[in-house]
XYZ file of C-alpha atoms in Angstrom:
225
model
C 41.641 -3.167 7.040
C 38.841 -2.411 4.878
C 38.041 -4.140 1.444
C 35.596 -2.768 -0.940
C 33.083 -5.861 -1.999
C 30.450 -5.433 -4.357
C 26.554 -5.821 -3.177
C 23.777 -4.761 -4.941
C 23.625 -5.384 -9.057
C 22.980 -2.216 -11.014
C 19.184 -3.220 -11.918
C 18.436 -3.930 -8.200
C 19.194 0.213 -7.355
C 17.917 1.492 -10.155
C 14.555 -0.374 -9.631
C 14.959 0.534 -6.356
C 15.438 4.050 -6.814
C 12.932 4.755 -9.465
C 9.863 2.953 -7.191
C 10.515 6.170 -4.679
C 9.019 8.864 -6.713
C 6.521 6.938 -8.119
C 5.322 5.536 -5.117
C 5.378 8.709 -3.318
C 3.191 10.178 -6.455
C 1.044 7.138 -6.539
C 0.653 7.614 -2.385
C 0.025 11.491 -3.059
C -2.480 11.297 -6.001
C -4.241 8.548 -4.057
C -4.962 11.149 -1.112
C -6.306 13.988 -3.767
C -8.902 10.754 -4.746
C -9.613 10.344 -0.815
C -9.994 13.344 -0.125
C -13.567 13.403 -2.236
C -15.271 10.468 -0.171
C -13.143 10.031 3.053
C -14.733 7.266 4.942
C -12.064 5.305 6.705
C -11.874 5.599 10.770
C -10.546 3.366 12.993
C -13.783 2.996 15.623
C -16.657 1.098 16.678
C -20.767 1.999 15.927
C -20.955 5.843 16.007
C -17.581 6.028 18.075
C -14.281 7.232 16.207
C -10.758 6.772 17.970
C -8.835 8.141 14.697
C -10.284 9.367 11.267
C -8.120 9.210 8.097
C -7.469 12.526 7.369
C -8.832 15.844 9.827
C -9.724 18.558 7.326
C -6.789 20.621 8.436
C -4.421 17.583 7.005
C -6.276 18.160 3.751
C -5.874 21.851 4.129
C -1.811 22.141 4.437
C -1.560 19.575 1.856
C -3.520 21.734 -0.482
C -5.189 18.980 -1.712
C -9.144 20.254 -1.643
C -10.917 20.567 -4.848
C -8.284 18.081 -7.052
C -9.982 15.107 -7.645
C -9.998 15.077 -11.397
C -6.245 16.538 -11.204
C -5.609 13.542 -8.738
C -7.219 10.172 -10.489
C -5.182 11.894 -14.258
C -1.447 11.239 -11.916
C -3.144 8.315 -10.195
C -4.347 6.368 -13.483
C -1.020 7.578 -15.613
C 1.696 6.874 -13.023
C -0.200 3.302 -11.891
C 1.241 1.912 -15.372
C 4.721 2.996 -14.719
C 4.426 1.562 -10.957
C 3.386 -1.441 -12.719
C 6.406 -1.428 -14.958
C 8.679 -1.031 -12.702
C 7.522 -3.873 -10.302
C 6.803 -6.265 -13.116
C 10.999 -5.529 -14.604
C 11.936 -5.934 -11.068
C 9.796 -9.682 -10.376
C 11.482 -10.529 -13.698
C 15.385 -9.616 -12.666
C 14.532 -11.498 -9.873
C 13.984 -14.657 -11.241
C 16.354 -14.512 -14.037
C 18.939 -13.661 -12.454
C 18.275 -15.757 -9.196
C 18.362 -12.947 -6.342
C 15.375 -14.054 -5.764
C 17.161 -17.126 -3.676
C 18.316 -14.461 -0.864
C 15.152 -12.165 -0.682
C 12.349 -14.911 -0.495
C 12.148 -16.396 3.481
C 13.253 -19.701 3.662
C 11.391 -22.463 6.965
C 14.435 -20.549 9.268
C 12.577 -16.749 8.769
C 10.224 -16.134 11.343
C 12.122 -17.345 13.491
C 15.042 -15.785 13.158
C 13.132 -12.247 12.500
C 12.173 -12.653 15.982
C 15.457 -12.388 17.094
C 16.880 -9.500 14.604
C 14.070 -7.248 16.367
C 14.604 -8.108 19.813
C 18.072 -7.484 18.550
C 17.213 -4.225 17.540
C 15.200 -3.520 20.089
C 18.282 -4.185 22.471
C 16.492 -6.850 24.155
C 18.698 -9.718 22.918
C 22.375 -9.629 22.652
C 23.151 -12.064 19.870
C 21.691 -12.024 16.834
C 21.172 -14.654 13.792
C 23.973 -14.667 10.951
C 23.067 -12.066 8.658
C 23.963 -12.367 4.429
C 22.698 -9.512 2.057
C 19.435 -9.644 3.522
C 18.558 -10.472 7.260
C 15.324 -12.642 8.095
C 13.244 -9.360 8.795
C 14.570 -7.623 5.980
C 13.486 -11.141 3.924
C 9.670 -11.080 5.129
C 9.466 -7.551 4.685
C 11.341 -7.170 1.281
C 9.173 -10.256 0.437
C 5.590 -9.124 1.542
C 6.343 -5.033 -0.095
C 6.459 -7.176 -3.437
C 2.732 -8.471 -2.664
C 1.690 -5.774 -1.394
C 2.599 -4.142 -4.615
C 1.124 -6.769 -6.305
C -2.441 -6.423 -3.945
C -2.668 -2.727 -4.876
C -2.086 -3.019 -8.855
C -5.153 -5.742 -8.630
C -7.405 -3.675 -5.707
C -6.585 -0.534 -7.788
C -7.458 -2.067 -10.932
C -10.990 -3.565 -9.752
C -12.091 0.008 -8.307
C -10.392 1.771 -11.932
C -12.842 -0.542 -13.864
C -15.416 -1.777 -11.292
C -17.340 -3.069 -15.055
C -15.126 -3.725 -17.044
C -13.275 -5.654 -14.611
C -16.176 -6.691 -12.379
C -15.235 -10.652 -12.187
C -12.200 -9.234 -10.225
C -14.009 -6.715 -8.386
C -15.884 -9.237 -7.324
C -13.364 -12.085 -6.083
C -11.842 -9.009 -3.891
C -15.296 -8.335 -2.282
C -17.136 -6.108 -3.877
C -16.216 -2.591 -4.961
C -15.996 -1.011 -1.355
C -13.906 -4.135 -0.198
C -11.510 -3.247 -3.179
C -11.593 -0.011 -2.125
C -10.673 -0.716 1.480
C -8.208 -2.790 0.952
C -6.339 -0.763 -1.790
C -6.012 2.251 0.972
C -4.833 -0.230 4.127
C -2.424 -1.123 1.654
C -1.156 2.367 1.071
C -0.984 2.767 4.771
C 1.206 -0.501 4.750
C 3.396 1.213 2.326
C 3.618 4.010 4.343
C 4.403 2.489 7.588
C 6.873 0.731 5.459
C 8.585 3.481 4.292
C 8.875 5.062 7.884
C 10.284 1.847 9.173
C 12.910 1.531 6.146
C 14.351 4.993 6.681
C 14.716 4.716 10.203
C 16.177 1.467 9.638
C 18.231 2.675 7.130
C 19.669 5.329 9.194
C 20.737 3.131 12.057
C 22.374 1.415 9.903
C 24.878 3.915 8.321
C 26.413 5.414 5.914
C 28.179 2.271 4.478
C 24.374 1.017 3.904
C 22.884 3.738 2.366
C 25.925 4.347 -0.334
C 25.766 0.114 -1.246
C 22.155 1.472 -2.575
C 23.970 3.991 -4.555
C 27.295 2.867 -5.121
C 26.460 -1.185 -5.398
C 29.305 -1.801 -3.123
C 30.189 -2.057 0.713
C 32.988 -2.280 2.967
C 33.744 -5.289 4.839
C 36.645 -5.522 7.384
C 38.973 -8.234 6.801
C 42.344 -9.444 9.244
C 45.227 -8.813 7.337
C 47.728 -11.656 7.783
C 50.863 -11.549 9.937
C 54.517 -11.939 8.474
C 54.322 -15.846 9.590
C 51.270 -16.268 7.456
C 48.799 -16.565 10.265
């Protein structure tokens, strides 16, 4: 027997839902901005093992020749993104979900075992609540890293203006780098999410629409057992 038990509040998905297309905007826009000065390789001296993008990545993407069309979404859609993360610190705290997202001394650990777990390399795994240990220090570090790319994208946005923050980050090309490995973090995020997501099921993926989940419970015998 299956009873219906609710999980996530009604802020937490919409929050949740409305960072998707933003990010995905703020992660598209970004690439129209790359595209003008693309200097990021993973290499050594004058060798390069992989160079972020190839032109023909540029090419099917249409994205060639949009700079000023991609800093206007960039620079518009970085308030919202703002927004949205700043409402969703806030529920957080006020309303004290905050106690089952943040890791607690038991974390690392215990995110050891979910992924050998998931890797099928380990049998058991820890007790999971809402959130499991991974899903804490991920969940946990996505909120900094939003936090790292408002502050990176706002010292390279107003390099002057700004330039006492530039500077604690580095420097203007330090912002700079570290704004774009943190949109690849988002991105290998969001890959790792989905797939997670779907090996999860159904029952997952509708608490994140619905709010609630299904949990099996015994039903108890005529002796009251």
């Amino acid at each position: 027997m299956k009873q219906i038990v609710e999980k996530h509040p009604l802020a937490i998905r919409w929050l949740h839902w409305i960072s998707f297309p933003l990010l995905t905007i703020m992660i598209w826009s970004g690439l129209m901005i790359y595209w003008a000065n693309d200097v990021y390789r993973l290499g050594w001296n004058d060798t390069t093992l992989v160079h972020f993008f190839p032109d023909w990545f540029y090419k099917i993407l249409s994205l060639p020749q949009r700079l000023s069309e991609g800093m206007a979404l960039h620079f518009f859609f970085m308030w919202l993104f703002a927004l949205n993360g700043i409402i969703y610190v806030v529920y957080l705290l006020i309303s004290g979900e905050w106690r089952i997202l943040v890791p607690n001394r038991h974390s690392l650990r215990d995110a050891i075992r979910v992924t050998l777990h998931d890797l099928h390399l380990r049998k058991d795994s820890p007790p999971q609540g809402k959130y499991n240990a991974a899903q804490r220090i991920a969940y946990s570090g996505v909120i900094l890293m939003g936090a790292g790319s408002l502050v990176s994208g706002l010292a390279i946005y107003k390099p002057v203006q700004l330039g006492w923050l530039t500077s604690i980050l580095g420097g203007y090309e330090w912002a700079r780098a570290e704004h774009f490995w943190l949109m690849a973090a988002f991105v290998f995020f969001f890959i790792v999410h989905v797939i997670q997501v779907m090996i999860a099921g159904w029952d997952n993926f509708r608490s994140m629409v619905a709010g609630h989940t299904l949990v099996a419970v015994r039903e108890a015998s005529d002796d009251g057992e």
